[in-house]
């Protein structure tokens, strides 16, 4: 059950777009549509921002979008805003009937 | 409004036991699978265990298998995590989360994600 691979940090200026990758394997990201992304502010619980690879929950800005190609999922945030500065985690179901999270990516808005 | 409130955390010594509870309200608890996720201080999220709506199927991370037991009481609307033989590396903030399903009519796939989370409860294992 190795964690999905995410960059430790990404940064961007307000208004720019950034993409966070989430590399898995053929037994997790590559095998299932159960890929989701979570946003977490310091001292707060995580919040789902993308589920089923590309779907946004009600109330989540359309600046957030998800995609998947093979064994790698991606989260793109367009029109970066200061309030987007947070930690982001991907997650996937696995063929072992377990779940796995990515190591997390700290987004800094310059 | 969906509410999940964890309790039962605290400071214990290595080898001791602890039972976490998660009180659910605002939704039909018995209709949802539930999950425990933990986060060590300054670290990322780690899935711990999940249980289906009827308490008939339980899955565990390798790191806790054989030591932790997940269970639920659909009458009391509560989720539990019995943690035995605790180790220093079990020190973390433990979250309970609701598993929400989504059915894509175009692909025919049913997927799950964690759509509601509690505020977390701290478990510290130290001598």
Coordinates of N, CA and C in Angstrom, one line a residue:
Chain A
X1 N 0.8 -1.2 0.0 CA 0.0 0.0 0.0 C 0.9 1.3 0.0
X2 N 1.6 1.5 -1.0 CA 2.4 2.7 -1.1 C 1.6 3.9 -1.5
X3 N 1.9 5.0 -0.9 CA 1.2 6.2 -1.2 C 1.3 6.6 -2.6
X4 N 0.2 7.2 -3.2 CA 0.3 7.8 -4.5 C 1.3 8.9 -4.5
X5 N 2.0 9.1 -5.6 CA 3.1 10.1 -5.7 C 2.6 11.4 -6.1
X6 N 2.7 12.4 -5.3 CA 2.4 13.8 -5.6 C 3.6 14.7 -5.3
X7 N 3.8 15.8 -6.1 CA 4.9 16.7 -5.8 C 4.6 17.3 -4.4
X8 N 5.7 17.5 -3.7 CA 5.6 18.0 -2.3 C 5.1 19.4 -2.3
X9 N 5.4 20.2 -3.3 CA 5.0 21.6 -3.3 C 4.8 22.1 -4.7
X10 N 3.9 23.0 -4.9 CA 3.8 23.7 -6.2 C 3.4 25.1 -5.8
X11 N 3.7 26.0 -6.7 CA 3.4 27.4 -6.5 C 3.0 28.1 -7.7
X12 N 2.3 29.2 -7.6 CA 1.8 30.0 -8.7 C 1.4 31.4 -8.3
X13 N 1.3 32.3 -9.2 CA 0.9 33.6 -8.9 C -0.6 33.7 -9.1
X14 N -1.2 34.7 -8.5 CA -2.7 34.9 -8.7 C -3.0 35.0 -10.1
X15 N -4.1 34.3 -10.5 CA -4.5 34.4 -11.9 C -4.0 33.3 -12.8
X16 N -2.9 32.7 -12.4 CA -2.2 31.6 -13.1 C -3.0 30.3 -12.9
X17 N -2.6 29.3 -13.7 CA -3.1 28.0 -13.5 C -2.0 27.1 -13.1
X18 N -2.3 26.1 -12.2 CA -1.3 25.1 -11.8 C -2.0 23.7 -11.9
X19 N -1.1 22.7 -12.0 CA -1.6 21.4 -12.1 C -0.8 20.5 -11.1
X20 N -1.5 19.7 -10.3 CA -0.9 18.8 -9.4 C -1.1 17.4 -9.9
X21 N 0.0 16.6 -10.0 CA -0.1 15.3 -10.5 C -0.2 14.3 -9.4
X22 N -0.8 13.1 -9.7 CA -1.0 12.1 -8.7 C -0.7 10.7 -9.4
X23 N 0.5 10.2 -9.2 CA 0.9 9.0 -10.0 C 0.6 7.8 -9.2
X24 N -0.1 6.9 -9.8 CA -0.4 5.6 -9.1 C 0.1 4.4 -10.0
X25 N -0.7 3.4 -9.9 CA -0.3 2.1 -10.6 C -1.5 1.6 -11.3
X26 N -1.3 0.4 -11.9 CA -2.4 -0.2 -12.6 C -3.4 -0.9 -11.7
X27 N -3.1 -0.9 -10.4 CA -4.0 -1.5 -9.4 C -4.7 -0.5 -8.6
X28 N -4.5 0.8 -8.8 CA -5.3 1.8 -8.1 C -5.8 2.8 -9.1
X29 N -5.0 3.9 -9.3 CA -5.5 5.0 -10.2 C -5.8 4.5 -11.6
X30 N -5.0 3.6 -12.1 CA -5.2 3.1 -13.5 C -6.4 2.1 -13.6
X31 N -6.9 1.6 -12.5 CA -7.9 0.6 -12.5 C -9.3 1.1 -12.2
X32 N -9.4 2.2 -11.5 CA -10.7 2.6 -10.9 C -11.0 4.1 -11.2
X33 N -12.3 4.4 -11.3 CA -12.7 5.8 -11.4 C -12.9 6.4 -10.0
X34 N -12.6 5.7 -9.0 CA -12.8 6.2 -7.6 C -11.5 7.1 -7.3
X35 N -11.3 8.1 -8.1 CA -10.2 9.0 -7.8 C -10.8 10.3 -7.3
X36 N -10.3 10.8 -6.2 CA -10.9 12.0 -5.6 C -9.7 12.9 -5.1
X37 N -10.0 14.2 -5.0 CA -9.1 15.2 -4.5 C -9.6 15.9 -3.3
X38 N -8.8 16.2 -2.3 CA -9.2 16.8 -1.1 C -8.3 18.0 -0.8
X39 N -9.0 19.1 -0.3 CA -8.3 20.3 0.0 C -8.3 20.4 1.6
X40 N -7.1 20.7 2.1 CA -7.1 20.8 3.6 C -6.3 22.1 4.0
X41 N -7.0 22.9 4.8 CA -6.4 24.1 5.4 C -5.7 23.7 6.7
X42 N -4.7 24.4 7.2 CA -4.1 24.1 8.5 C -5.1 24.0 9.6
X43 N -5.0 22.9 10.4 CA -5.9 22.8 11.5 C -7.4 22.4 11.2
X44 N -7.6 22.2 9.9 CA -9.0 21.9 9.5 C -9.1 20.5 8.9
X45 N -10.3 19.9 8.9 CA -10.5 18.6 8.3 C -10.4 18.8 6.7
X46 N -10.1 17.7 6.0 CA -10.1 17.7 4.6 C -11.5 17.9 4.0
X47 N -11.5 18.5 2.8 CA -12.8 18.7 2.1 C -12.7 18.2 0.7
X48 N -13.6 17.4 0.2 CA -13.6 16.9 -1.1 C -13.8 18.0 -2.1
X49 N -13.0 18.1 -3.2 CA -13.2 19.1 -4.2 C -13.4 18.5 -5.6
X50 N -12.9 17.3 -5.7 CA -13.1 16.5 -7.0 C -13.4 15.0 -6.6
X51 N -14.4 14.4 -7.2 CA -14.6 13.0 -7.0 C -14.9 12.3 -8.4
X52 N -14.8 11.0 -8.4 CA -15.0 10.3 -9.7 C -14.2 10.9 -10.8
X53 N -13.0 11.2 -10.5 CA -11.9 11.7 -11.4 C -12.2 13.2 -11.8
X54 N -13.5 13.5 -12.2 CA -13.7 14.8 -12.9 C -14.9 15.6 -12.3
X55 N -15.6 15.0 -11.3 CA -16.8 15.6 -10.8 C -16.5 16.6 -9.7
X56 N -17.3 17.7 -9.7 CA -17.1 18.7 -8.6 C -18.4 18.7 -7.7
X57 N -18.2 18.6 -6.4 CA -19.4 18.7 -5.5 C -20.0 20.1 -5.6
X58 N -21.3 20.1 -5.3 CA -22.0 21.4 -5.2 C -21.2 22.4 -4.3
X59 N -21.1 23.6 -4.9 CA -20.4 24.6 -4.1 C -18.9 24.8 -4.3
X60 N -18.4 23.8 -5.1 CA -16.9 23.9 -5.4 C -16.8 24.7 -6.7
X61 N -15.9 25.7 -6.7 CA -15.6 26.5 -7.8 C -15.3 25.7 -9.1
X62 N -15.7 26.2 -10.2 CA -15.4 25.5 -11.5 C -13.9 25.8 -11.9
X63 N -13.2 26.6 -11.0 CA -11.8 26.8 -11.3 C -11.0 25.5 -11.0
X64 N -11.7 24.6 -10.3 CA -11.0 23.3 -10.0 C -11.5 22.2 -11.0
X65 N -10.6 21.5 -11.5 CA -10.9 20.4 -12.5 C -10.0 19.3 -12.3
X66 N -10.5 18.1 -12.6 CA -9.8 16.9 -12.5 C -9.7 16.1 -13.8
X67 N -8.7 15.3 -13.9 CA -8.5 14.4 -15.1 C -7.7 13.2 -14.8
X68 N -7.7 12.3 -15.7 CA -6.8 11.1 -15.5 C -6.4 10.6 -16.9
X69 N -5.1 10.2 -16.9 CA -4.6 9.5 -18.1 C -3.7 8.3 -17.6
X70 N -4.2 7.2 -18.0 CA -3.5 6.0 -17.6 C -3.5 5.8 -16.1
X71 N -2.3 5.8 -15.5 CA -2.1 5.6 -14.0 C -1.8 6.9 -13.3
X72 N -2.0 8.1 -14.0 CA -1.8 9.4 -13.4 C -3.0 10.2 -13.4
X73 N -3.4 10.7 -12.3 CA -4.5 11.7 -12.2 C -4.0 13.1 -12.0
X74 N -4.7 14.1 -12.3 CA -4.3 15.4 -12.2 C -5.4 16.4 -11.7
X75 N -5.0 17.3 -10.9 CA -5.9 18.4 -10.4 C -5.4 19.7 -11.0
X76 N -6.2 20.4 -11.7 CA -5.8 21.7 -12.2 C -6.7 22.8 -11.5
X77 N -6.0 23.8 -11.1 CA -6.6 25.0 -10.5 C -6.3 26.2 -11.4
X78 N -7.4 26.7 -12.0 CA -7.2 27.9 -12.9 C -7.6 29.2 -12.2
X79 N -7.1 30.3 -12.7 CA -7.3 31.6 -12.0 C -7.0 31.6 -10.6
X80 N -5.8 31.2 -10.3 CA -5.3 31.0 -8.9 C -5.7 32.2 -8.0
X81 N -6.2 31.9 -6.8 CA -6.5 32.9 -5.8 C -5.8 32.6 -4.5
X82 N -5.6 33.7 -3.7 CA -5.0 33.5 -2.5 C -5.6 32.5 -1.6
X83 N -6.9 32.4 -1.6 CA -7.6 31.4 -0.8 C -7.4 30.0 -1.2
X84 N -6.8 29.7 -2.3 CA -6.5 28.4 -2.8 C -5.2 27.8 -2.1
X85 N -4.5 28.7 -1.4 CA -3.3 28.2 -0.7 C -3.7 27.2 0.4
X86 N -3.3 25.9 0.2 CA -3.7 24.9 1.1 C -2.9 23.6 0.7
X87 N -3.2 22.5 1.4 CA -2.6 21.2 1.1 C -3.7 20.5 0.3
X88 N -3.2 19.7 -0.7 CA -4.1 19.0 -1.6 C -3.7 17.5 -1.6
X89 N -4.6 16.6 -1.5 CA -4.4 15.2 -1.5 C -5.3 14.5 -2.5
X90 N -4.7 13.6 -3.2 CA -5.4 12.7 -4.1 C -5.7 11.4 -3.4
X91 N -6.7 10.7 -3.8 CA -7.0 9.4 -3.2 C -7.6 8.5 -4.3
X92 N -7.3 7.2 -4.1 CA -7.9 6.2 -5.1 C -8.2 4.9 -4.3
X93 N -9.2 4.2 -4.9 CA -9.6 2.9 -4.4 C -8.5 2.0 -5.0
X94 N -8.3 0.8 -4.4 CA -7.3 -0.1 -4.9 C -7.9 -1.5 -5.1
X95 N -7.2 -2.3 -5.8 CA -7.6 -3.7 -6.1 C -7.6 -4.6 -4.9
X96 N -7.0 -4.1 -3.8 CA -6.9 -4.9 -2.5 C -8.1 -4.5 -1.6
X97 N -9.1 -3.8 -2.2 CA -10.3 -3.3 -1.4 C -9.9 -2.4 -0.3
X98 N -8.8 -1.6 -0.6 CA -8.4 -0.6 0.4 C -8.4 0.8 -0.4
X99 N -8.0 1.8 0.4 CA -7.9 3.1 -0.2 C -6.5 3.6 0.0
X100 N -6.0 4.4 -0.9 CA -4.7 5.0 -0.7 C -4.7 6.5 -1.0
X101 N -4.0 7.2 -0.2 CA -3.9 8.7 -0.4 C -2.5 9.0 -1.0
X102 N -2.5 10.2 -1.7 CA -1.2 10.7 -2.1 C -0.5 11.3 -0.9
X103 N 0.8 11.6 -1.0 CA 1.6 12.2 0.1 C 1.2 13.6 0.4
X104 N 0.5 14.2 -0.5 CA 0.0 15.6 -0.3 C 0.9 16.6 -1.0
X105 N 0.3 17.7 -1.5 CA 1.0 18.8 -2.1 C 0.7 20.1 -1.5
X106 N 1.7 20.9 -1.1 CA 1.4 22.2 -0.5 C 1.4 23.2 -1.6
X107 N 0.3 23.9 -1.8 CA 0.2 24.9 -2.8 C 0.4 26.3 -2.2
X108 N 1.4 27.0 -2.7 CA 1.7 28.3 -2.3 C 1.3 29.3 -3.4
X109 N 0.5 30.3 -3.0 CA 0.1 31.4 -4.0 C 1.0 32.5 -3.7
X110 N 1.9 32.8 -4.7 CA 2.9 33.8 -4.5 C 2.4 35.3 -4.4
Chain B
X1 N -28.2 18.9 8.3 CA -26.8 19.0 8.1 C -26.0 17.8 8.6
X2 N -25.1 17.3 7.8 CA -24.3 16.1 8.2 C -23.4 16.5 9.3
X3 N -23.4 15.8 10.4 CA -22.4 16.0 11.5 C -21.7 14.7 11.9
X4 N -20.4 14.8 12.0 CA -19.6 13.6 12.5 C -18.8 14.1 13.7
X5 N -18.9 13.6 14.8 CA -18.2 14.0 16.0 C -17.4 12.9 16.6
X6 N -16.1 13.0 16.6 CA -15.2 11.9 17.1 C -15.0 12.2 18.6
X7 N -14.8 11.1 19.3 CA -14.4 11.2 20.8 C -13.6 10.0 21.2
X8 N -13.0 10.0 22.4 CA -12.3 8.9 22.9 C -10.8 8.9 22.8
X9 N -10.3 10.0 22.2 CA -8.8 10.0 22.0 C -8.1 10.4 23.4
X10 N -6.8 10.4 23.3 CA -6.1 10.7 24.5 C -4.7 10.2 24.4
X11 N -4.0 10.3 25.6 CA -2.6 9.9 25.7 C -2.6 8.5 26.3
X12 N -1.9 7.5 25.7 CA -1.8 6.2 26.2 C -0.3 5.7 26.0
X13 N 0.0 4.7 26.7 CA 1.4 4.1 26.6 C 1.4 3.1 25.5
X14 N 2.6 2.8 24.9 CA 2.7 1.7 24.0 C 2.2 0.4 24.5
X15 N 1.5 -0.3 23.7 CA 0.9 -1.6 24.1 C -0.5 -1.5 24.7
X16 N -0.9 -0.3 25.0 CA -2.2 -0.1 25.6 C -3.3 0.0 24.5
X17 N -4.6 0.1 25.0 CA -5.7 0.1 24.0 C -6.5 1.4 24.2
X18 N -7.3 1.7 23.1 CA -8.1 2.9 23.1 C -9.3 2.6 22.2
X19 N -10.5 3.1 22.5 CA -11.6 3.0 21.6 C -12.1 4.3 21.2
X20 N -12.1 4.6 19.9 CA -12.6 5.8 19.4 C -14.1 5.7 19.0
X21 N -14.8 6.7 19.1 CA -16.2 6.7 18.7 C -16.4 7.9 17.8
X22 N -17.4 7.7 16.9 CA -17.8 8.8 16.0 C -19.3 8.8 16.0
X23 N -19.9 9.9 16.5 CA -21.4 10.1 16.5 C -21.8 10.8 15.3
X24 N -22.8 10.1 14.6 CA -23.2 10.7 13.3 C -24.7 11.2 13.5
X25 N -24.9 12.3 12.8 CA -26.3 12.9 12.8 C -26.5 13.6 11.5
X26 N -27.8 13.9 11.2 CA -28.1 14.6 10.0 C -28.3 13.9 8.7
X27 N -28.1 12.5 8.8 CA -28.3 11.7 7.6 C -28.7 10.3 8.1
X28 N -29.1 9.5 7.1 CA -29.4 8.1 7.4 C -28.2 7.2 7.5
X29 N -27.7 7.2 8.8 CA -26.4 6.5 9.0 C -26.3 5.1 8.5
X30 N -27.4 4.4 8.6 CA -27.4 2.9 8.3 C -27.3 2.7 6.8
X31 N -27.4 3.8 6.0 CA -27.3 3.6 4.5 C -25.9 3.9 3.9
X32 N -25.0 4.2 4.8 CA -23.7 4.6 4.3 C -22.6 3.8 4.8
X33 N -21.6 3.4 4.0 CA -20.3 2.9 4.5 C -19.6 4.1 5.2
X34 N -18.7 3.7 6.1 CA -18.0 4.7 6.9 C -16.5 4.3 6.9
X35 N -15.7 5.3 7.2 CA -14.2 5.2 7.1 C -13.5 5.9 8.2
X36 N -12.4 5.4 8.6 CA -11.5 6.1 9.5 C -10.2 6.5 8.7
X37 N -9.8 7.7 8.8 CA -8.6 8.2 8.2 C -7.7 8.9 9.3
X38 N -6.4 8.7 9.2 CA -5.6 9.4 10.3 C -4.5 10.3 9.6
X39 N -4.0 11.2 10.4 CA -3.0 12.1 10.0 C -2.0 12.3 11.1
X40 N -0.8 11.8 11.0 CA 0.2 12.0 11.9 C 0.6 13.5 11.9
X41 N 1.1 14.0 13.1 CA 1.5 15.4 13.1 C 2.4 15.8 12.0
X42 N 2.0 16.8 11.3 CA 2.8 17.3 10.2 C 2.9 16.4 9.0
X43 N 2.1 15.4 8.9 CA 2.2 14.4 7.8 C 0.9 14.4 7.0
X44 N 0.9 13.5 6.0 CA -0.3 13.4 5.1 C -1.4 12.5 5.7
X45 N -2.4 12.4 4.9 CA -3.5 11.5 5.2 C -3.2 10.0 5.0
X46 N -3.7 9.2 5.9 CA -3.5 7.8 5.7 C -4.9 7.1 6.0
X47 N -5.4 6.3 5.0 CA -6.6 5.6 5.2 C -6.3 4.4 6.2
X48 N -7.2 4.3 7.1 CA -7.1 3.3 8.2 C -8.0 2.1 8.0
X49 N -9.3 2.3 7.9 CA -10.2 1.2 7.8 C -11.6 1.7 7.3
X50 N -12.3 0.8 6.7 CA -13.7 1.1 6.2 C -14.6 0.0 6.6
X51 N -15.9 0.3 6.8 CA -16.9 -0.7 7.1 C -18.1 -0.4 6.2
X52 N -18.8 -1.4 5.7 CA -20.0 -1.2 4.9 C -21.2 -0.9 5.7
X53 N -22.3 -0.5 5.1 CA -23.4 0.0 5.8 C -24.0 -1.0 6.8
X54 N -23.9 -2.3 6.4 CA -24.5 -3.3 7.3 C -23.5 -4.0 8.3
X55 N -22.3 -3.4 8.3 CA -21.2 -4.0 9.2 C -20.8 -5.4 8.9
X56 N -21.0 -5.8 7.6 CA -20.7 -7.1 7.2 C -19.3 -7.2 6.5
X57 N -18.8 -6.1 6.0 CA -17.6 -6.1 5.3 C -16.7 -5.0 5.9
X58 N -15.5 -5.4 6.3 CA -14.5 -4.5 7.0 C -13.2 -4.7 6.3
X59 N -12.5 -3.5 6.0 CA -11.2 -3.6 5.4 C -10.2 -2.7 6.2
X60 N -9.0 -3.1 6.2 CA -8.0 -2.5 7.0 C -6.7 -2.2 6.3
X61 N -6.0 -1.1 6.6 CA -4.7 -0.9 6.1 C -3.7 -1.9 6.7
X62 N -2.7 -2.3 6.0 CA -1.7 -3.3 6.5 C -1.1 -2.8 7.8
X63 N -1.0 -1.5 8.0 CA -0.3 -1.0 9.2 C -1.1 -1.2 10.5
X64 N -2.4 -1.5 10.3 CA -3.2 -1.7 11.6 C -3.9 -3.0 11.6
X65 N -3.8 -3.8 10.6 CA -4.5 -5.1 10.5 C -4.0 -6.0 11.6
X66 N -5.0 -6.6 12.3 CA -4.7 -7.4 13.4 C -4.7 -6.7 14.8
X67 N -4.6 -5.4 14.7 CA -4.6 -4.6 16.0 C -5.8 -3.7 16.1
X68 N -6.3 -3.2 15.0 CA -7.5 -2.3 15.1 C -8.7 -3.1 14.6
X69 N -9.9 -2.8 15.1 CA -11.2 -3.3 14.7 C -12.2 -2.2 14.5
X70 N -12.7 -2.1 13.3 CA -13.8 -1.1 13.0 C -15.1 -1.8 13.3
X71 N -16.1 -1.0 13.8 CA -17.4 -1.6 13.9 C -18.4 -0.4 14.0
X72 N -19.7 -0.7 13.9 CA -20.7 0.4 13.9 C -21.9 -0.1 14.6
X73 N -22.7 0.8 15.1 CA -24.0 0.5 15.7 C -25.0 1.4 15.0
X74 N -25.8 0.8 14.1 CA -26.8 1.5 13.3 C -28.0 2.0 14.1
X75 N -28.2 1.5 15.3 CA -29.3 2.0 16.1 C -28.8 3.3 16.8
X76 N -27.6 3.2 17.3 CA -27.0 4.4 18.0 C -26.4 5.4 17.0
X77 N -26.4 5.1 15.7 CA -25.7 6.0 14.7 C -24.3 6.3 15.1
X78 N -23.6 5.3 15.4 CA -22.2 5.5 15.8 C -21.2 4.5 15.1
X79 N -20.0 5.1 14.9 CA -18.9 4.3 14.3 C -17.8 4.2 15.4
X80 N -17.2 3.1 15.4 CA -16.1 2.8 16.4 C -14.8 2.3 15.8
X81 N -13.7 2.6 16.5 CA -12.5 2.0 16.1 C -11.8 1.6 17.4
X82 N -11.7 0.2 17.6 CA -11.0 -0.3 18.7 C -9.6 -0.5 18.4
X83 N -8.7 0.1 19.1 CA -7.3 0.1 18.8 C -6.5 -0.6 19.9
X84 N -5.9 -1.7 19.6 CA -5.2 -2.5 20.6 C -3.7 -2.5 20.3
X85 N -2.9 -2.8 21.3 CA -1.4 -2.9 21.1 C -0.9 -1.6 20.4
X86 N -1.2 -0.5 20.9 CA -0.9 0.8 20.2 C 0.6 1.0 20.2
X87 N 1.1 1.6 19.1 CA 2.5 1.9 18.9 C 2.7 3.4 18.8
X88 N 3.9 3.8 18.9 CA 4.2 5.3 18.8 C 3.8 5.8 17.4
X89 N 3.9 5.0 16.4 CA 3.6 5.4 15.1 C 2.1 5.5 14.8
X90 N 1.3 5.1 15.8 CA -0.2 5.3 15.7 C -0.6 6.7 16.1
X91 N 0.4 7.4 16.7 CA 0.1 8.8 17.1 C -0.4 9.6 15.9
X92 N -1.6 10.2 16.0 CA -2.2 10.9 14.9 C -3.5 11.5 15.3
X93 N -4.0 12.4 14.4 CA -5.4 12.9 14.5 C -6.2 11.9 13.7
X94 N -7.2 11.3 14.3 CA -8.1 10.4 13.6 C -9.4 11.0 13.2
X95 N -9.7 10.9 11.9 CA -11.0 11.4 11.4 C -11.9 10.3 11.0
X96 N -13.2 10.5 11.3 CA -14.2 9.6 10.7 C -14.8 10.3 9.5
X97 N -15.1 9.6 8.5 CA -15.6 10.1 7.2 C -16.7 9.3 6.7
X98 N -17.7 9.9 6.0 CA -18.7 9.2 5.3 C -18.4 8.9 3.9
X99 N -18.7 7.7 3.5 CA -18.4 7.2 2.1 C -19.7 7.6 1.3
X100 N -19.5 8.4 0.3 CA -20.6 8.8 -0.6 C -20.4 8.1 -1.9
X101 N -21.5 7.5 -2.4 CA -21.4 6.9 -3.7 C -21.9 7.8 -4.8
X102 N -21.4 7.6 -6.0 CA -21.8 8.3 -7.2 C -21.9 7.3 -8.3
X103 N -23.1 7.3 -9.0 CA -23.3 6.4 -10.2 C -23.3 7.3 -11.4
X104 N -22.3 7.0 -12.3 CA -22.2 7.6 -13.6 C -23.1 6.9 -14.6
X105 N -24.2 7.5 -15.1 CA -25.1 6.7 -16.0 C -24.4 6.5 -17.3
X106 N -23.5 7.4 -17.7 CA -22.9 7.2 -19.0 C -21.9 6.1 -19.1
X107 N -21.1 5.9 -18.0 CA -20.1 4.8 -18.0 C -20.6 3.5 -17.3
X108 N -21.6 3.7 -16.4 CA -22.1 2.6 -15.7 C -21.3 2.3 -14.4
X109 N -20.3 3.2 -14.1 CA -19.5 3.0 -13.0 C -20.1 3.6 -11.7
X110 N -20.0 2.9 -10.6 CA -20.3 3.4 -9.3 C -19.0 3.7 -8.6
X111 N -18.8 4.9 -8.1 CA -17.6 5.2 -7.4 C -17.9 5.7 -6.0
X112 N -16.9 5.8 -5.2 CA -17.1 6.3 -3.8 C -16.0 7.4 -3.5
X113 N -16.4 8.2 -2.6 CA -15.4 9.2 -2.1 C -15.9 9.6 -0.7
X114 N -15.0 10.3 0.0 CA -15.3 10.7 1.4 C -15.8 12.1 1.4
X115 N -17.2 12.2 1.6 CA -17.8 13.5 1.3 C -18.0 14.4 2.6
X116 N -18.0 13.7 3.8 CA -18.1 14.5 5.0 C -17.1 13.9 6.0
X117 N -16.5 14.9 6.8 CA -15.5 14.5 7.7 C -15.8 15.1 9.1
X118 N -15.4 14.4 10.1 CA -15.4 15.0 11.5 C -14.3 15.9 11.7
X119 N -14.2 16.5 12.9 CA -13.2 17.5 13.1 C -11.9 16.8 13.6
X120 N -11.9 15.5 13.8 CA -10.8 14.7 14.2 C -10.6 14.6 15.7
X121 N -9.9 13.6 16.2 CA -9.6 13.4 17.6 C -8.2 12.9 17.7
X122 N -7.5 13.5 18.6 CA -6.0 13.2 18.7 C -5.8 12.0 19.6
X123 N -4.9 11.1 19.1 CA -4.4 9.9 19.8 C -2.9 10.1 19.9
X124 N -2.4 10.0 21.1 CA -1.0 10.1 21.3 C -0.5 8.9 22.1
X125 N 0.5 8.2 21.5 CA 1.0 7.0 22.1 C 2.5 7.3 22.5
X126 N 2.7 7.3 23.8 CA 4.0 7.7 24.2 C 4.3 7.2 25.6
X127 N 5.5 6.8 25.9 CA 5.8 6.3 27.3 C 6.3 7.5 28.1

